[in-house]
Coordinates of C-alpha atoms and ligand atoms in Angstrom, one line a residue:
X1 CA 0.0 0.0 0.0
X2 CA 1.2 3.2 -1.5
X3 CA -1.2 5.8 -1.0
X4 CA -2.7 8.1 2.0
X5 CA -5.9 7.8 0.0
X6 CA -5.6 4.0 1.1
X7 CA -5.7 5.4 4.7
X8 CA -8.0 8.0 4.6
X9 CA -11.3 6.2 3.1
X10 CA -14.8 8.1 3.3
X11 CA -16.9 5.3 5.4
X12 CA -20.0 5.5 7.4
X13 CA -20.2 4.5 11.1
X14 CA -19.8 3.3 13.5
X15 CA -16.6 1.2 12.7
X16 CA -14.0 1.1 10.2
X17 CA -12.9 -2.4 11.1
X18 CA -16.3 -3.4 12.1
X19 CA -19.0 -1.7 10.0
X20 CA -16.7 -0.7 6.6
X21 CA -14.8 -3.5 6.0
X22 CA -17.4 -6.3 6.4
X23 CA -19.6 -3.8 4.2
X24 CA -16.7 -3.7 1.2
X25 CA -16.3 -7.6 2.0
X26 CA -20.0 -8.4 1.9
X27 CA -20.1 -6.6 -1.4
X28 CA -16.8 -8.1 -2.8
X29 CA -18.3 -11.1 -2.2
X30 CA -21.2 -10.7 -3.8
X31 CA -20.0 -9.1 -6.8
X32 CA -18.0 -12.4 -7.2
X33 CA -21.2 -14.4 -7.5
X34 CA -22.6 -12.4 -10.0
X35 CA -19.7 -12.5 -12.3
X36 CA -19.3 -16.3 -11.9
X37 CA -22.7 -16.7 -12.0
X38 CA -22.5 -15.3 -15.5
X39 CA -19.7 -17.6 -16.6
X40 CA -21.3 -19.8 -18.1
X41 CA -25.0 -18.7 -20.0
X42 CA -27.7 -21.2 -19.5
X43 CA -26.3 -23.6 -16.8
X44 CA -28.2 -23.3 -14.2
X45 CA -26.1 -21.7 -11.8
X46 CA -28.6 -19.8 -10.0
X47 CA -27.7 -19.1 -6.8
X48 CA -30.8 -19.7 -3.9
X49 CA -29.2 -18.2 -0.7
X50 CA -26.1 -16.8 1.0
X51 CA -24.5 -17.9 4.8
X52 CA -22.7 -15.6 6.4
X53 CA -20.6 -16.8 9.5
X54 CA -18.6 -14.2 11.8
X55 CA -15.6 -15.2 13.8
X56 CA -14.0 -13.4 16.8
X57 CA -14.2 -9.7 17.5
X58 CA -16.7 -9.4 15.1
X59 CA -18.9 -11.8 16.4
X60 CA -18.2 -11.2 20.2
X61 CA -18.9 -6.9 19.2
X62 CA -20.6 -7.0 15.9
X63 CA -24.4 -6.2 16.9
X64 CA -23.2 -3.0 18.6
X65 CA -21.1 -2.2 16.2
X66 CA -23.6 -2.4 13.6
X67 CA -21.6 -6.0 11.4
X68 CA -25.2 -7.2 10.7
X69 CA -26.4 -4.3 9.0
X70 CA -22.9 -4.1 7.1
X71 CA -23.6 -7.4 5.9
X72 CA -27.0 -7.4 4.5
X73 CA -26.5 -3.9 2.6
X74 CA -22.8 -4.8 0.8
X75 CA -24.9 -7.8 -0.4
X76 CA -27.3 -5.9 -1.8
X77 CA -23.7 -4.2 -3.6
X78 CA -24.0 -0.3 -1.6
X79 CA -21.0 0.4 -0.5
X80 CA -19.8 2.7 2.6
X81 CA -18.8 5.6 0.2
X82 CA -21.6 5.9 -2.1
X83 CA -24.5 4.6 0.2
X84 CA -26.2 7.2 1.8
X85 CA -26.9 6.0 5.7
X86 CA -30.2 6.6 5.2
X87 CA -30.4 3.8 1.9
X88 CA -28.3 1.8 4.2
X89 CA -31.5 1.9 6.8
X90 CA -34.2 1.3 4.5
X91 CA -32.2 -1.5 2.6
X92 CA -31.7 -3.3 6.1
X93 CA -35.4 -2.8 7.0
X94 CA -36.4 -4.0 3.5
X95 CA -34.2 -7.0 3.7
X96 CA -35.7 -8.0 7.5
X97 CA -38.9 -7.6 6.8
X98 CA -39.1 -10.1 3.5
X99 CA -36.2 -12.3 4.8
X100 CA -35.2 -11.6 0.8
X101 CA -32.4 -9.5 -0.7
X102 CA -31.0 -8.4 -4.3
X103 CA -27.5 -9.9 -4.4
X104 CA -24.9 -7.2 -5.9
X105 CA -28.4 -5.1 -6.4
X106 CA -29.5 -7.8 -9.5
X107 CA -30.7 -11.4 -7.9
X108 CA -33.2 -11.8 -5.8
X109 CA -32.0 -14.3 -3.0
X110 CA -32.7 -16.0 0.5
X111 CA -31.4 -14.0 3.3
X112 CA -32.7 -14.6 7.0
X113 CA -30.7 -13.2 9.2
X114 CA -31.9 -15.8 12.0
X115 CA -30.0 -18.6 9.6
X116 CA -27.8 -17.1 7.5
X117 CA -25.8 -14.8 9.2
X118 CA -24.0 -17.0 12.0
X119 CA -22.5 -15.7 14.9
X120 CA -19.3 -17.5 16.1
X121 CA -18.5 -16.0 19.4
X122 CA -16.1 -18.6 20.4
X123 CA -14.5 -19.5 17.6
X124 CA -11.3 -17.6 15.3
X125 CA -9.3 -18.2 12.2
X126 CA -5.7 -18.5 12.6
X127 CA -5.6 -15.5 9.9
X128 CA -6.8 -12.4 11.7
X129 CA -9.6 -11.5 14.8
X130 CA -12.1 -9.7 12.3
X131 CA -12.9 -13.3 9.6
X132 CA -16.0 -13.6 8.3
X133 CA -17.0 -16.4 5.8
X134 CA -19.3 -16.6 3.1
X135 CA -20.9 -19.3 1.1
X136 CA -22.9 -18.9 -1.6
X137 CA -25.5 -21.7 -1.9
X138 CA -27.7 -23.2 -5.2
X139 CA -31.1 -23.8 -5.5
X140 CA -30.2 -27.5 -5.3
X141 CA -28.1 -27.0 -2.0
X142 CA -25.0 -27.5 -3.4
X143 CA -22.2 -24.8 -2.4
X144 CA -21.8 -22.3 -5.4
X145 CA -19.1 -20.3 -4.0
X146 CA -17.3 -19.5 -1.0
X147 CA -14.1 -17.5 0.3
X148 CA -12.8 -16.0 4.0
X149 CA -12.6 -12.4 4.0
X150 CA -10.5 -10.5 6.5
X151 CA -11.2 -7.0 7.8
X152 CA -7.6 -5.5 9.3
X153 CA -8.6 -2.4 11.0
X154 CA -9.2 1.2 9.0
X155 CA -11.6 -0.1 6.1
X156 CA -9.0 -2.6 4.8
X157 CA -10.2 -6.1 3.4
X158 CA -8.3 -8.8 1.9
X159 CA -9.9 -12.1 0.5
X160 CA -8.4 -15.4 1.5
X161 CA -5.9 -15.6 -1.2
X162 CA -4.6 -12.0 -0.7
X163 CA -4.0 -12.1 2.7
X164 CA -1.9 -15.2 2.0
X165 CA 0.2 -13.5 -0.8
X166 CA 0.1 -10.1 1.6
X167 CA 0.8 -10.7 4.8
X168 CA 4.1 -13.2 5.4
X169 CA 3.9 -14.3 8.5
X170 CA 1.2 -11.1 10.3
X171 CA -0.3 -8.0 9.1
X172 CA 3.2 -6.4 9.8
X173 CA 4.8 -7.9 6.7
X174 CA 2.5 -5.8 4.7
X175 CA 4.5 -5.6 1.2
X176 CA 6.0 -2.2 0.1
X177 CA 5.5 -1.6 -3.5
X178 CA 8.5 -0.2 -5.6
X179 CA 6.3 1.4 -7.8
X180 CA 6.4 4.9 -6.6
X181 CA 9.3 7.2 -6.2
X182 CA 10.4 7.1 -2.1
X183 CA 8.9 3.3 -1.1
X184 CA 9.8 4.1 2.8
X185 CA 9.3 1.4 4.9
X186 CA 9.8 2.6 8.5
X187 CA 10.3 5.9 9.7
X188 CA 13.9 6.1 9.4
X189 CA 14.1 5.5 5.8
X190 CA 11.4 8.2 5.3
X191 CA 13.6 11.0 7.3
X192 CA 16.6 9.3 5.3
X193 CA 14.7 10.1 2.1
X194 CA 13.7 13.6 3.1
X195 CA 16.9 14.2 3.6
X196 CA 18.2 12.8 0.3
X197 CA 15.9 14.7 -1.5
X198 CA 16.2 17.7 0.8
X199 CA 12.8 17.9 0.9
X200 CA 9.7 17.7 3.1
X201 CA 7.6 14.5 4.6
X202 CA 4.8 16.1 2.5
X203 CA 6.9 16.4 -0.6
X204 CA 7.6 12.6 -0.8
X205 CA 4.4 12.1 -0.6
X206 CA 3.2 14.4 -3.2
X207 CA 5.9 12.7 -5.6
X208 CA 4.6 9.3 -4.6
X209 CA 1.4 10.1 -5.3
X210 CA 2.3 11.6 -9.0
X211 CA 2.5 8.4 -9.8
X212 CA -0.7 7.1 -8.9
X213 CA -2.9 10.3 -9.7
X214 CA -2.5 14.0 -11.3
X215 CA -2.3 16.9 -9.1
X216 CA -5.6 17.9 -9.9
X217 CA -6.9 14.6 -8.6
X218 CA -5.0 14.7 -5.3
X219 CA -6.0 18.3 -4.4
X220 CA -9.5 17.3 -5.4
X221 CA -9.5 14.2 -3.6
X222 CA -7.7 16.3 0.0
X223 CA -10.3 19.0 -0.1
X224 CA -12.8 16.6 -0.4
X225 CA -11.3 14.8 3.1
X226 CA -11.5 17.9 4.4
X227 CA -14.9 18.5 3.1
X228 CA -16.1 15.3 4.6
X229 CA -14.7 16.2 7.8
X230 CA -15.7 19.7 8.3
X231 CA -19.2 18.8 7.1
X232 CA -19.2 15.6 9.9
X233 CA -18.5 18.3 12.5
X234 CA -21.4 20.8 11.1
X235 CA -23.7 17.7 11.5
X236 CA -22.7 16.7 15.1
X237 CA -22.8 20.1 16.4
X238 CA -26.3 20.4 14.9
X239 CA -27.7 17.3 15.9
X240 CA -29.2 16.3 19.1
X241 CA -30.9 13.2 20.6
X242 CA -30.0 9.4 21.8
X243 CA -27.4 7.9 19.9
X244 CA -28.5 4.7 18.7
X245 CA -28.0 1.1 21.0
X246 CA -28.7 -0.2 24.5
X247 CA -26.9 2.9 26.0
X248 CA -29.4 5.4 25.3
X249 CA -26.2 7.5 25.4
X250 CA -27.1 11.4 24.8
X251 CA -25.2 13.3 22.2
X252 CA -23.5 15.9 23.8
X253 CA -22.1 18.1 20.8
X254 CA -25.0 20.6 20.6
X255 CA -25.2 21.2 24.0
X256 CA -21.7 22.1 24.2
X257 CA -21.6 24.6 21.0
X258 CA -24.2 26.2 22.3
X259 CA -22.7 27.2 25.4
X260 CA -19.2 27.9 23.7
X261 CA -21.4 30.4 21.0
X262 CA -22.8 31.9 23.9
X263 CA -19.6 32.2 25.6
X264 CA -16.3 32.8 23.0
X265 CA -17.6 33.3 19.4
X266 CA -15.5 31.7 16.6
X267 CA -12.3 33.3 15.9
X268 CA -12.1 36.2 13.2
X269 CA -9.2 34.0 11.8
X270 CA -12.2 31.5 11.2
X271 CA -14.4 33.8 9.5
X272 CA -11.3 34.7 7.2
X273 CA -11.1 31.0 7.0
X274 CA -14.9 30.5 5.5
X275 CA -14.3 33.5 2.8
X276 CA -10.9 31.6 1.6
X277 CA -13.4 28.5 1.1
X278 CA -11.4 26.3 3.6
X279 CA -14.2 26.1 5.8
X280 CA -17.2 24.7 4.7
X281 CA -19.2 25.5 7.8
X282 CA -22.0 26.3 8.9
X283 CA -21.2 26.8 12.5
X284 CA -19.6 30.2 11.9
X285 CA -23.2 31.6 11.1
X286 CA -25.1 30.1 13.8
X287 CA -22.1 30.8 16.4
X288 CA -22.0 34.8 15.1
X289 CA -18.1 35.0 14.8
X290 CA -16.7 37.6 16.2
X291 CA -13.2 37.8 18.4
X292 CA -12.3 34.9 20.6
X293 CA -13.2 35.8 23.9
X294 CA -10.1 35.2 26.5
X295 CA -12.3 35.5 29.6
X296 CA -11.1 31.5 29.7
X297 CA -8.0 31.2 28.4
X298 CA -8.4 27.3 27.5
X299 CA -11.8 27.8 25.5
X300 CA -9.5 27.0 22.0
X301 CA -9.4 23.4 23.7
X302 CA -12.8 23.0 24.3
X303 CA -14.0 23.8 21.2
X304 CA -11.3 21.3 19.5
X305 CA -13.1 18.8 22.3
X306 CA -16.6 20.0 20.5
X307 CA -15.0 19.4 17.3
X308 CA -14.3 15.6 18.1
X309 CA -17.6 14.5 20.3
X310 CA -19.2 16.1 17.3
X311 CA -17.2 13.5 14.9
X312 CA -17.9 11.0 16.9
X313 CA -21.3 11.2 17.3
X314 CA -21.9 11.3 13.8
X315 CA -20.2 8.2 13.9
X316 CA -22.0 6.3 16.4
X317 CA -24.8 7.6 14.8
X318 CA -23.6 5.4 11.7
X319 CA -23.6 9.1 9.9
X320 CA -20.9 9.8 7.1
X321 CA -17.2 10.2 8.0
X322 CA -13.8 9.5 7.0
X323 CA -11.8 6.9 8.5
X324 CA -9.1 8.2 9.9
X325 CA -7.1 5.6 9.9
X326 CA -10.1 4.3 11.8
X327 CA -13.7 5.5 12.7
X328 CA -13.6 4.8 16.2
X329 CA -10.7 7.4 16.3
X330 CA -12.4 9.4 13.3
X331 CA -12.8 12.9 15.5
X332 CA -8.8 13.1 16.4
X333 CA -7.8 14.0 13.3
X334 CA -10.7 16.6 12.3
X335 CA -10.8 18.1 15.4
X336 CA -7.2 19.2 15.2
X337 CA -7.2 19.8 11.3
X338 CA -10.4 22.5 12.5
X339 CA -8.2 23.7 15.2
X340 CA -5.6 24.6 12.7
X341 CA -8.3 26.0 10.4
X342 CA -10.0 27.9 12.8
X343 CA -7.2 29.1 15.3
X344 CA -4.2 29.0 13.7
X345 CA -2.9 32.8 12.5
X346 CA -1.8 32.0 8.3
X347 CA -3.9 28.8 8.1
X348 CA -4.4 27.8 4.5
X349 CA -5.3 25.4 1.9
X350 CA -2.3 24.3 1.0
X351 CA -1.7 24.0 5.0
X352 CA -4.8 21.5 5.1
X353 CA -3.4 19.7 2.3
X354 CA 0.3 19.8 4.4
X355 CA -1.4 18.1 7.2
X356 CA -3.4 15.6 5.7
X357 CA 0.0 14.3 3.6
X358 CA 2.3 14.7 6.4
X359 CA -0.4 12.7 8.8
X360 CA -0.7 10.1 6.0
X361 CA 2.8 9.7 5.9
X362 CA 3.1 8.7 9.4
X363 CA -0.5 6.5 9.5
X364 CA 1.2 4.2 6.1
X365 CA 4.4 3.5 8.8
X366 CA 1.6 2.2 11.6
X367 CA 0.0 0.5 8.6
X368 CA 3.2 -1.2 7.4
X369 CA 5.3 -1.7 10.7
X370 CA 2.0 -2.7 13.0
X371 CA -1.3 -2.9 13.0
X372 CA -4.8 -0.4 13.3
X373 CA -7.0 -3.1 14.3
X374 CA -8.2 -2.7 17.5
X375 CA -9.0 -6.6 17.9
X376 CA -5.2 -6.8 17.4
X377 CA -3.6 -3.4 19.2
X378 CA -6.4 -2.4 21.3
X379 CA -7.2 1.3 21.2
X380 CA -3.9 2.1 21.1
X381 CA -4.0 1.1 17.5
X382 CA -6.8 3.7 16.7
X383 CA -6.7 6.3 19.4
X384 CA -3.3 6.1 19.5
X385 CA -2.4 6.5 15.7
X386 CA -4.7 9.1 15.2
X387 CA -3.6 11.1 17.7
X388 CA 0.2 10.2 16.6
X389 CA -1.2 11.1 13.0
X390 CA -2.4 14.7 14.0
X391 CA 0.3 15.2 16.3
X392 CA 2.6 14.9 13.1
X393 CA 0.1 16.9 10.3
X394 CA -0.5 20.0 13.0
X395 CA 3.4 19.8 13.9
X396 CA 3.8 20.3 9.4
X397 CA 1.9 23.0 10.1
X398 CA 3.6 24.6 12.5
X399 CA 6.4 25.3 10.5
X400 CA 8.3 21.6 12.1
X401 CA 11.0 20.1 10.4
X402 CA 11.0 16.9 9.4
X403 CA 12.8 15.7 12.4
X404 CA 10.5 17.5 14.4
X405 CA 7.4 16.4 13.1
X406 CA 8.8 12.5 13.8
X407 CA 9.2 13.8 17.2
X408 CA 5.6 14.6 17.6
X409 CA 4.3 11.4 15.7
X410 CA 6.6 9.8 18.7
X411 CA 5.3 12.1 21.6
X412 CA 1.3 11.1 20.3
X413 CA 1.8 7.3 20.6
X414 CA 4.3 7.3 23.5
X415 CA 1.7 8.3 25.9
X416 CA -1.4 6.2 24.4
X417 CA 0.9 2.8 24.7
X418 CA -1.4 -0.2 26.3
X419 CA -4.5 1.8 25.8
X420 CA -7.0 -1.0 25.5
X421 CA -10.2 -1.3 24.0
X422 CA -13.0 -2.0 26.1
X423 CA -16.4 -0.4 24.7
X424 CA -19.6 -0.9 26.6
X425 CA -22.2 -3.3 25.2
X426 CA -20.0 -3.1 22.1
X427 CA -21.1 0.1 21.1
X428 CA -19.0 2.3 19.4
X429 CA -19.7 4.8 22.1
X430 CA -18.2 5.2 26.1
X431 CA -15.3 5.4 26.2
X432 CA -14.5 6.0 22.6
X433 CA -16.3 9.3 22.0
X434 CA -15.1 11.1 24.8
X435 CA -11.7 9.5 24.2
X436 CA -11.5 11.3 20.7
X437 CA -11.2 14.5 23.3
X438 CA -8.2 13.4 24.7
X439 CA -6.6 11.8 22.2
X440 CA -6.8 15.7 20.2
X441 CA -5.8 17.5 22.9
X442 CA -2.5 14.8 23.4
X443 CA -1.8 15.7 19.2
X444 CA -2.1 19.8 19.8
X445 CA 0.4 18.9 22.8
X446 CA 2.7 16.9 22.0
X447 CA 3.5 19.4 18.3
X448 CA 3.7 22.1 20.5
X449 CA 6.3 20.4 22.7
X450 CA 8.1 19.0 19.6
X451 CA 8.0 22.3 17.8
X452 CA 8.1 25.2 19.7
X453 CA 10.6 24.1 22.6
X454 CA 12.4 20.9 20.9
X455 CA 14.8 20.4 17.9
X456 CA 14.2 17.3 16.8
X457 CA 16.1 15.6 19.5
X458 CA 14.6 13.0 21.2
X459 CA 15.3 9.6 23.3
X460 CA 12.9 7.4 21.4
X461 CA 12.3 7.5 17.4
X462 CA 9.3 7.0 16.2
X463 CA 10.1 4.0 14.3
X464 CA 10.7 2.3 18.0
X465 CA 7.3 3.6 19.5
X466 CA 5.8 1.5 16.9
X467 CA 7.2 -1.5 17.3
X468 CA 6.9 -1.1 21.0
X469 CA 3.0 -0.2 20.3
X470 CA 3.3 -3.7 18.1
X471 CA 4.6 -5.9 21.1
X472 CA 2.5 -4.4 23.6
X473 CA -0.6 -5.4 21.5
X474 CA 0.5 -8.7 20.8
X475 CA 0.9 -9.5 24.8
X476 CA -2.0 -7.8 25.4
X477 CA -5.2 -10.0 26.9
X478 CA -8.0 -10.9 24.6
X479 CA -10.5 -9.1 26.6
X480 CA -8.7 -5.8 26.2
X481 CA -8.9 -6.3 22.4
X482 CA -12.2 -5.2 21.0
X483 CA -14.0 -8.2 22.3
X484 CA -16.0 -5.9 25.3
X485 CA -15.2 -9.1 27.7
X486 CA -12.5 -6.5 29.9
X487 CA -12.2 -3.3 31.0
X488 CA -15.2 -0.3 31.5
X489 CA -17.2 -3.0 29.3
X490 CA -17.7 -5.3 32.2
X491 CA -17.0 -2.9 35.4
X492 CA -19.7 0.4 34.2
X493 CA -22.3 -1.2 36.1
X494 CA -22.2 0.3 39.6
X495 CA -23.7 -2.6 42.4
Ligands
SF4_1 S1 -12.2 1.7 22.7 FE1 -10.9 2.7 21.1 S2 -10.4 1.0 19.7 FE2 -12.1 0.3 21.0 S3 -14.0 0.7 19.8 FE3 -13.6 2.5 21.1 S4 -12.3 3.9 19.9 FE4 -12.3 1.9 18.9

């Protein structure tokens, strides 16, 4: 994998690993059976029904995490970025309702959810946590089709056959292709590069992804991310209610802006932000922008927090976001991207564009030299890159060198190591929304110490953090691991 646009995937909630990948499997899978199914005109190779089985975390978190409803619509063929969630809804009600769906959109089949979608809480593949299997089924019983599919963390998905060829021996022997200019595998060889080159984190990857795309298409594709993003936050601040699930968890967002409107309007620097078309917002005219009152000096951080809940809840929500690299930790990175936009004296387009590159940079080495499943880091490997990710794209920003933007990639994992993922009922909801918060405020941080008062010096490299964040996932427990068997997910309950 070559390309931040890999990383960054527009998705719908509430979980990359657990909602968008089985989604893109689901459909994958689906696809497949219509194109064999066409293989050979007027056999009968109709196909009657599809089973679905679920191994591991996705069995033992899927319901509240929303796997079921991923299912059913990528076998109807939507997909997480051009399904709407409100076709997602009606195609899931549709489908319960009849017991019926239209495979890849064209063939009416057999799906009861009660049968065909099996839920294997005790059981895993040696693969990966996140399996699922599917078998395609004729009208005469026989098995058409079937294939594993294997959902990694951040949206990614590899059929059986491609995570053999993939992934050596684990999902950190990811192949780096040569096909683009600066193939860096670790961090080292990236600041090695830079230097090389004499150029920035965000150059190499500009040049890398020349090859992939034209410039139009990238700065297309990064205001569009941005778009996404700022829209997601507009959304969350706007709406109110119960997030969905067992919870009954309030959204908080709207409460908070309107206290913060009340109290310390938007920034002017914001306003100037909306008239350079940065900001697609509409929270600048309902907020009625004027200076940034400094009665508190720490408001800036609580509307970055604003920024994140809002994300978040949007996510839990199953609205639209964009993984990044994961949807449980989708507000980090949008919350500090708005602080930048809305707080930070010179902010630009270009600068978004700077931060999102530099950020993707440093997500591809968690990508290649670990993992951002949550069933195989714990939170760590979500919270803890994104905040890493920011820390690094605000730090670009800043005016860091490249030596000093590794520092603050290092400073945002260092102090999320052994973070463990324990959401209650398996909703993508306490801790995770709040912990988007504090994983923000850890990025603004830790660029702050790495830029303003460091050099570039530092004890640990980055390249280390991540292997230490690797280890310390592998010997964590089970029950810490996106299962919701440890943690707040089995001591929230107060006897
Ligand atoms: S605890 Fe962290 S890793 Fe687990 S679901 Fe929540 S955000 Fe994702």
């Amino acid at each position: 994998m070559n390309s931040i646009f890999e990383l960054f995937k527009i998705g719908i909630g509430p979980s990359s690993s657990h909602t968008v990948g089985p989604m893109i499997a689901a459909f994958r899978f689906s696809k497949e059976c219509m194109e064999r199914s066409c293989v050979a005109p007027g056999t009968d190779v109709s196909i009657a029904r599809v089973e679905v089985q679920l191994y591991g975390s996705l069995a033992l978190t899927g319901v509240g995490h929303a796997t079921d409803n991923a299912i059913v619509v990528g076998l109807a063929g939507c997909l997480p970025d051009r399904t709407s969630p409100e076709v997602i809804q009606s195609t899931v009600d549709a489908a319960r309702k009849s017991g019926r769906l239209l495979l890849n959109g064209q063939l009416d089949i057999q799906f009861d959810e009660s049968k065909d979608l099996v839920w294997l809480r005790n059981e895993t593949l040696p693969q990966h946590p996140n399996a699922i299997q599917f078998k395609a089924f004729r009208d005469s019983g026989e098995c058409f089709l079937e294939d594993q599919y294997f959902s990694t963390g951040g949206g990614f998905v590899y059929s059986r056959e491609e995570f053999d060829r993939n992934f050596a021996k684990s999902s950190s022997d990811l192949v780096v292709g040569d096909s683009v200019p600066y193939p860096f595998r670790n961090a080292k060889e990236l600041l090695q590069m830079c230097r090389g080159a004499s150029a920035s984190i965000e150059s190499l990857i500009q040049a890398n992804e020349l090859t992939l795309r034209s410039e139009l298409e990238i700065d297309s594709q990064l205001d569009l991310l941005w778009s996404v993003m700022s829209n997601c936050i507009d959304r969350g601040c706007m709406s109110s209610g119960i997030l969905p699930g067992s919870l009954k968890v309030p959204r908080r967002a709207p409460g908070i802006f309107g206290k913060l409107s009340q109290q310390s309007a938007l920034s002017e620097l914001a306003e100037l932000a909306v008239s350079k078309d940065m900001l697609p917002s509409k929270l600048l005219t309902e907020s009625k922008p004027g200076t940034l009152t400094q009665s508190d000096p720490l408001a800036q951080l609580d509307w970055v927090s604003l920024f994140a809940l809002a994300v978040n809840e949007e996510n839990a929500a199953g609205g639209r976001v964009v993984t990044a690299p994961t949807n449980g930790a989708a507000g980090i990175i949008p919350a500090v991207l708005a602080y930048y936009v809305y707080f930070y004296p010179g902010a630009s387009r270009q600068g978004i564009h700077r931060f999102l590159k530099t950020a993707g940079a440093i997500g591809l080495l968690y990508k290649r030299n670990a993992s951002l499943s949550a069933a195989e880091m714990g939170c760590q490997g979500e919270v803890g890159v994104a905040c890493s990710m920011a820390a690094g794209g605000l730090a670009a920003c800043m005016g860091g060198s490249n030596e000093q933007i590794e520092n603050a990639a290092e400073i945002g994992m260092e102090h999320n190591l052994g973070l463990t993922c324990d959401p209650i009922a398996g909703l993508v909801q306490v801790p995770c929304i709040e912990r988007n918060t504090m994983g923000a405020a850890k990025a603004i941080n830790a660029a702050r110490l790495a830029v303003l008062y460091g050099d570039g010096h530092h004890f640990v490299s980055l390249d280390r953090v991540i292997e230490t964040m690797r280890q310390t996932g592998v010997d964590m427990q089970l029950k810490y691991k996106e299962t919701s068997l440890g943690g707040l997910a089995v001591n929230f309950v107060d006897c």
